[in-house]
mmCIF file of C-alpha atoms in Angstrom:
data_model
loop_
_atom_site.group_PDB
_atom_site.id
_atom_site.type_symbol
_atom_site.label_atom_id
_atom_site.label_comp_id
_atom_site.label_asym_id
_atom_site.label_seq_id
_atom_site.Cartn_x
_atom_site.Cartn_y
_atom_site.Cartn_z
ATOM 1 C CA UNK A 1 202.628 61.550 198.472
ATOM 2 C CA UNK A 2 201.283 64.327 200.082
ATOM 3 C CA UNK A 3 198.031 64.904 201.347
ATOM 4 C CA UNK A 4 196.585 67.579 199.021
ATOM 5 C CA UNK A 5 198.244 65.620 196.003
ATOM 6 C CA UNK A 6 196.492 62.540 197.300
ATOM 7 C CA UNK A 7 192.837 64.311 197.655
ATOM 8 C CA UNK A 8 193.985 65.953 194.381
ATOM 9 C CA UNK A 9 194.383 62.894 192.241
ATOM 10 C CA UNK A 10 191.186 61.035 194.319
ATOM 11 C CA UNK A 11 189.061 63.709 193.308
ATOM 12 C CA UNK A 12 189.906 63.927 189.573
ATOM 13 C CA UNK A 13 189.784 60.151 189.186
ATOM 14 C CA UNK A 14 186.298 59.742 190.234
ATOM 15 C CA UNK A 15 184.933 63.024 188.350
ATOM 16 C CA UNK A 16 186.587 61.828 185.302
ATOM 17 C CA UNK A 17 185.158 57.899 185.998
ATOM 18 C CA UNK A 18 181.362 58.985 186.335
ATOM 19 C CA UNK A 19 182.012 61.244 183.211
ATOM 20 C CA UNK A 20 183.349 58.471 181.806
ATOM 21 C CA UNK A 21 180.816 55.856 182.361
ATOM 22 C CA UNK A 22 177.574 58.065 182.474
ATOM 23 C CA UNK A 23 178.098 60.413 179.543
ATOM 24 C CA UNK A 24 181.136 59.378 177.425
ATOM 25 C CA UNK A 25 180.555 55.653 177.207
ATOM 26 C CA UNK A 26 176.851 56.002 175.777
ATOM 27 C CA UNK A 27 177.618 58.260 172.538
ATOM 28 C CA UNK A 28 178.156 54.787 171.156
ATOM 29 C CA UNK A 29 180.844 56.563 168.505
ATOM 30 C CA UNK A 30 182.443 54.011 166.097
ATOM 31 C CA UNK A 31 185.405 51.900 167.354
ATOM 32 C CA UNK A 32 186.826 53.260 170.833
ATOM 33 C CA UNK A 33 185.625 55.112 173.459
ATOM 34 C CA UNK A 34 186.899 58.870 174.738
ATOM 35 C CA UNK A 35 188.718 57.699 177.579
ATOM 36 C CA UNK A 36 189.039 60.539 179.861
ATOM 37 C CA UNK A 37 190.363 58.469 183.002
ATOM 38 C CA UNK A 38 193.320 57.842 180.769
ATOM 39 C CA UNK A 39 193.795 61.543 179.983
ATOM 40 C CA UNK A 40 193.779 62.194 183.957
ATOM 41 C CA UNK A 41 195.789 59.956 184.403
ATOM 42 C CA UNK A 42 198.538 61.006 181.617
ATOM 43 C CA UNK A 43 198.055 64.909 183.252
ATOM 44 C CA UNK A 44 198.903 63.617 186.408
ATOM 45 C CA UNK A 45 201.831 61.832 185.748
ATOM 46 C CA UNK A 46 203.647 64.928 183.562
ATOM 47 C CA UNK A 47 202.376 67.149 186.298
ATOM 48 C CA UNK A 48 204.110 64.828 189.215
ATOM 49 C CA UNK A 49 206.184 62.137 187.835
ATOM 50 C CA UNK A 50 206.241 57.939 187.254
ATOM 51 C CA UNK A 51 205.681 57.406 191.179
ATOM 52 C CA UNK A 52 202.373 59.476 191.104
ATOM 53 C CA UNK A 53 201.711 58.600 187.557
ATOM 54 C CA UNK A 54 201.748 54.571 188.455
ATOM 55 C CA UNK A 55 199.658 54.818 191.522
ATOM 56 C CA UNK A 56 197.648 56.927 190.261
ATOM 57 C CA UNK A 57 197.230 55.023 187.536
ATOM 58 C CA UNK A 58 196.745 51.817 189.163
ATOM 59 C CA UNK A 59 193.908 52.720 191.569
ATOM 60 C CA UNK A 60 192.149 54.287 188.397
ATOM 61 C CA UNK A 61 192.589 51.105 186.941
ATOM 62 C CA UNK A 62 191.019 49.487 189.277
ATOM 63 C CA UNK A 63 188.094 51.560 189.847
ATOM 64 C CA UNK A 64 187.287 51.407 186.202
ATOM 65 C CA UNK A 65 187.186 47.211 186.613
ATOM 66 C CA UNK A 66 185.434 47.301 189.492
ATOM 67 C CA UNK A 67 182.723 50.142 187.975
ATOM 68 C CA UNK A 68 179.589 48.891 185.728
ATOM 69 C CA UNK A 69 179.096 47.961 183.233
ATOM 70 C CA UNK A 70 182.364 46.522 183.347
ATOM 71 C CA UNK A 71 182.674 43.057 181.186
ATOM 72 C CA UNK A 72 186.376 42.261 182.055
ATOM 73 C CA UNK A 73 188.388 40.494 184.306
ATOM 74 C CA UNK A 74 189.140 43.083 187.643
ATOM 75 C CA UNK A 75 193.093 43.812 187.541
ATOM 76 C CA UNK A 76 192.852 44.121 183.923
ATOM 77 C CA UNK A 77 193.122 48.274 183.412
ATOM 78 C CA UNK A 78 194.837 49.084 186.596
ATOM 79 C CA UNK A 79 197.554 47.022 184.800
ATOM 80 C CA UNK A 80 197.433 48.921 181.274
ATOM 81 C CA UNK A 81 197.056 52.502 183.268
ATOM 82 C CA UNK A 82 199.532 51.850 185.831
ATOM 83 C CA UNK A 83 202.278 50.950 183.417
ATOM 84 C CA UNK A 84 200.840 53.816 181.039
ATOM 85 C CA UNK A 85 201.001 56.169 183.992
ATOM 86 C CA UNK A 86 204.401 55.331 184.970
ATOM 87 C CA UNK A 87 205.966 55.413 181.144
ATOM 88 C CA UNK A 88 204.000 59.243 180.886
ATOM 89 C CA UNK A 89 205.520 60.120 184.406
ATOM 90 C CA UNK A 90 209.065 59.519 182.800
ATOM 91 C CA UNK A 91 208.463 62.133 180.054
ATOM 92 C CA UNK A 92 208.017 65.041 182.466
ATOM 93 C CA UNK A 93 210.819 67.366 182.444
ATOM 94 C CA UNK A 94 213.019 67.256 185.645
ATOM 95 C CA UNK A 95 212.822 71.036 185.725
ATOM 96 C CA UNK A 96 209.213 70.685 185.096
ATOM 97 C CA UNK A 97 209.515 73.149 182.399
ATOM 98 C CA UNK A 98 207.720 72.693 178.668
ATOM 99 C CA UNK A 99 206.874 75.746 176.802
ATOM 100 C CA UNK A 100 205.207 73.814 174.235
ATOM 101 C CA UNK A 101 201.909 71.615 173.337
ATOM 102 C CA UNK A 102 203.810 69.457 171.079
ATOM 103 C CA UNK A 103 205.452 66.764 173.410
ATOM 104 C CA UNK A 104 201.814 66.481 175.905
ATOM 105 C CA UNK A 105 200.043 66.259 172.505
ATOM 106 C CA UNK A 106 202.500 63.636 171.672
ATOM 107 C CA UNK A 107 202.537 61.562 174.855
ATOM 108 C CA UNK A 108 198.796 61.354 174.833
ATOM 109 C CA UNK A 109 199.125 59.890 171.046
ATOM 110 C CA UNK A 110 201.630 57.590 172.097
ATOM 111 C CA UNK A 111 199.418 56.770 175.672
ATOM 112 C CA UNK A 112 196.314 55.805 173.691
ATOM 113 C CA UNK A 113 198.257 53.695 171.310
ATOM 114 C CA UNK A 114 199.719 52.072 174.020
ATOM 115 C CA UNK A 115 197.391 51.465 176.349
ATOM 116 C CA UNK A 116 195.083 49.841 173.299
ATOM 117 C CA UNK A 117 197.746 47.301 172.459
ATOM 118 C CA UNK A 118 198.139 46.259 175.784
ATOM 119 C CA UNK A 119 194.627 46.152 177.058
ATOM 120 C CA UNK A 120 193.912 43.530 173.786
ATOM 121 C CA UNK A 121 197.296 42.014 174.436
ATOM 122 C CA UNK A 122 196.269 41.133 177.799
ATOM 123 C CA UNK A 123 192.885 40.346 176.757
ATOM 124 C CA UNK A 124 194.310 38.269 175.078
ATOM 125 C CA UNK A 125 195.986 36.343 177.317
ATOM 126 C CA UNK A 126 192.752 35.484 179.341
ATOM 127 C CA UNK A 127 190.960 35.021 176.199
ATOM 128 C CA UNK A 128 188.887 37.978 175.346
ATOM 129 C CA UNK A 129 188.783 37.776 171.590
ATOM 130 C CA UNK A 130 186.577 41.229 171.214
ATOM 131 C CA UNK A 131 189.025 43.348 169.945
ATOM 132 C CA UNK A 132 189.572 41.224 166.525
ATOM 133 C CA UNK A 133 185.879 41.321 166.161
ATOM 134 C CA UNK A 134 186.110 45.537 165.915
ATOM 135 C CA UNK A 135 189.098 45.060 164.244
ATOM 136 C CA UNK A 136 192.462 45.953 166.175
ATOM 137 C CA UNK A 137 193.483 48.826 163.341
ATOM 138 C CA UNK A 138 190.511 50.700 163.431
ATOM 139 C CA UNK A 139 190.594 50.475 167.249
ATOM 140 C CA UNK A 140 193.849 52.182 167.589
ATOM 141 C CA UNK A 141 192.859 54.716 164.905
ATOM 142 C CA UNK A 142 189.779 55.964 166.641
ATOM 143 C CA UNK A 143 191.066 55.260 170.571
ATOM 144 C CA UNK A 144 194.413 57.964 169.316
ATOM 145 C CA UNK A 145 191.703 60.502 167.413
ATOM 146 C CA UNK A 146 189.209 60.642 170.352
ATOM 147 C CA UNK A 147 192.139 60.771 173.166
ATOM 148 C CA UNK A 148 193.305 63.432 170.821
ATOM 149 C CA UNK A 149 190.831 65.830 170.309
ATOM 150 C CA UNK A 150 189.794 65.577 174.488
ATOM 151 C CA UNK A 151 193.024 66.039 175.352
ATOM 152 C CA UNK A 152 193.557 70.253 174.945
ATOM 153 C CA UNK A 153 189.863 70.867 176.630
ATOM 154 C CA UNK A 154 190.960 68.518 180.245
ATOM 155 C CA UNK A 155 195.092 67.996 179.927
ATOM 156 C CA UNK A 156 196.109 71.492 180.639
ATOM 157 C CA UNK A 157 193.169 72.176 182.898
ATOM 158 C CA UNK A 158 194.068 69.039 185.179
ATOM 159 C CA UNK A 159 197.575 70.186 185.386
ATOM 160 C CA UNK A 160 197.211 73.928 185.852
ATOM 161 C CA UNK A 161 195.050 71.931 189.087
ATOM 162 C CA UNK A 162 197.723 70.021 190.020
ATOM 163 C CA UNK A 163 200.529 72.684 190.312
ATOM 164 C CA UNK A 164 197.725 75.013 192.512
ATOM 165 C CA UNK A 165 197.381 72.002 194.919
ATOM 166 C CA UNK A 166 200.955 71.545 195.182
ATOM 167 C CA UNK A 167 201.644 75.443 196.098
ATOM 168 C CA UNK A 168 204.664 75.463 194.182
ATOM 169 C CA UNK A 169 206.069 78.735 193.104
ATOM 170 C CA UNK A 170 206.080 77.442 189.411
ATOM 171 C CA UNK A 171 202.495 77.687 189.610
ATOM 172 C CA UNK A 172 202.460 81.282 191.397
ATOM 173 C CA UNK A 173 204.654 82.659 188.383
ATOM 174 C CA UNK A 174 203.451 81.008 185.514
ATOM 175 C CA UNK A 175 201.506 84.690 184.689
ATOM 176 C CA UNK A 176 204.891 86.191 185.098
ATOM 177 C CA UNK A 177 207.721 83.509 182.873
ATOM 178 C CA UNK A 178 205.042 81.026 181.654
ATOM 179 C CA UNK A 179 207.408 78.189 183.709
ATOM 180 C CA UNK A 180 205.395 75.271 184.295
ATOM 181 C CA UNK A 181 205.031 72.368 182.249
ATOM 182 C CA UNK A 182 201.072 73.207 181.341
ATOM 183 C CA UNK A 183 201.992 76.677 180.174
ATOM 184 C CA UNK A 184 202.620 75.671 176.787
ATOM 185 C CA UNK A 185 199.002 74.285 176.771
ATOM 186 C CA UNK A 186 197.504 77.252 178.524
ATOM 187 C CA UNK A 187 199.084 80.326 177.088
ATOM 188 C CA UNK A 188 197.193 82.398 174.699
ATOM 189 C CA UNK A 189 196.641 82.648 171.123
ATOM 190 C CA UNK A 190 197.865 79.244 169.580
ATOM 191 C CA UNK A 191 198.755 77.434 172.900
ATOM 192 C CA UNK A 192 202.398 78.025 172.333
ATOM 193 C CA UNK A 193 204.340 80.691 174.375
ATOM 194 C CA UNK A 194 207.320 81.765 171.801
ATOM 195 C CA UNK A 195 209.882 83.396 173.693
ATOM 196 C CA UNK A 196 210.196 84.640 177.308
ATOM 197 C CA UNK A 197 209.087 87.867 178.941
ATOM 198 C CA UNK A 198 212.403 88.374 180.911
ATOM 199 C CA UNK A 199 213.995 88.446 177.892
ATOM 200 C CA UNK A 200 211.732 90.789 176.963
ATOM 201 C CA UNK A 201 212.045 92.759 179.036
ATOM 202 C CA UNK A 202 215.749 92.462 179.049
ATOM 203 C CA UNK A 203 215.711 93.710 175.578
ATOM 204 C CA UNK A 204 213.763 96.499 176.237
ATOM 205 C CA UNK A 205 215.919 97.612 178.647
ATOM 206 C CA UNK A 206 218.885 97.270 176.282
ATOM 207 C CA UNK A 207 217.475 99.335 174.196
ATOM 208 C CA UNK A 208 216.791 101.964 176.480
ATOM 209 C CA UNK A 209 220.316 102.150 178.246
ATOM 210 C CA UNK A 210 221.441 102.292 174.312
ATOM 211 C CA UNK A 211 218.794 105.178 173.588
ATOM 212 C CA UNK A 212 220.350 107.463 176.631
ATOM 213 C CA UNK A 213 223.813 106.723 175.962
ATOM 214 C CA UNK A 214 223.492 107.798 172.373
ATOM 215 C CA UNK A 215 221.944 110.934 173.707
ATOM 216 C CA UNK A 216 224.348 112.119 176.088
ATOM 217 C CA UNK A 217 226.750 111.553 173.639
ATOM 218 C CA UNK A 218 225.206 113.635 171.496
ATOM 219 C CA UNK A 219 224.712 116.110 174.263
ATOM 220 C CA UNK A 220 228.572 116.377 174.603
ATOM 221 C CA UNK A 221 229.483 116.590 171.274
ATOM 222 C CA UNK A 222 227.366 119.815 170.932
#
């Protein structure tokens, strides 16, 4: 990994942990909790890929066991997110390309689901019973509805981040073809960028090499 990546992905894990633990943790909503580690996380990984995403994912993990009030055995989360961070880095595109917010909507569905089930499923295993006491339905209901209505106000922004710190030239025409993969997110209006402006553009021009031709034509018919 390189440096900047590395300070990168540091940096956004412990914002998003003291967030996490000083502000989102006592709104005491029903069921879950917002989890915005796992959102940074999920960013991460479709902004680099499963390496990043699982190592990332694995020292937020950790963090989060080792930070109060934790209740739980240490190793617990850095399994769920490293394994959730790893499965998310395997939906990025390999040309790092999506012009929509439907499959980042749907990965962060499918990452809160996930990571629910096997955060009791391990608890499980060591005997932490708590989750059948909330009620294991409800749970996943509210963990997917939170994660989902956090996700377009920190998602996009973490990986319109994450392409500046890399310098890649994605990031330095996004204004120009709307390339990278948080473009579908960021774009204006709806959040959805329908077309492309180089075909625009293309058309345009069509249009205007058809407009002269027709004219001179014209011209030498006269």
């Amino acid at each position: 990994m390189k440096l900047n990546r590395i300070l990168l992905c540091a940096a956004l894990v412990v914002v998003a942990l003291v967030v996490q633990v000083s502000v989102l943790a006592r709104l005491q909503l029903p069921g879950a909790v917002p989890d915005l580690v796992l959102l940074t996380v999920v960013a991460l990984a479709l902004s680099y890929g499963h390496v990043t995403g699982a190592l990332t994912g694995f020292a937020a993990g950790l963090l989060a066991d080792l930070a109060p009030p934790a209740d739980h055995a240490a190793g617990r989360y850095a399994l769920v997110l490293c394994v959730v961070g790893y499965l998310c880095g395997l939906a990025r595109p390999d040309n790092g390309r999506l012009k929509s917010a439907t499959g980042p909507m749907a990965v962060v569905v499918v990452a809160a689901l996930g990571s629910t089930l096997l955060y009791a499923g391990v608890g499980a295993l060591v005997g932490d019973t708590a989750a059948r006491h909330v009620g294991l339905g409800f749970l996943l209901f509210t963990a997917a509805l939170y994660d989902l209505l956090l996700a377009p106000f920190t998602v996009p922004l973490i990986m319109a981040l994450a392409r500046r710190a890399e310098n890649d030239p994605l990031a330095e025409a996004t204004g120009a073809n709307g390339a990278d993969v948080a473009s579908g997110w960021l774009s204006s209006g709806t959040g959805l960028r329908i077309g492309n402006q180089r075909g625009g553009l293309r058309v345009k021009a069509a249009r205007t090499r058809a407009s002269r031709a027709g004219r001179i034509k014209g011209v030498k018919r006269l």
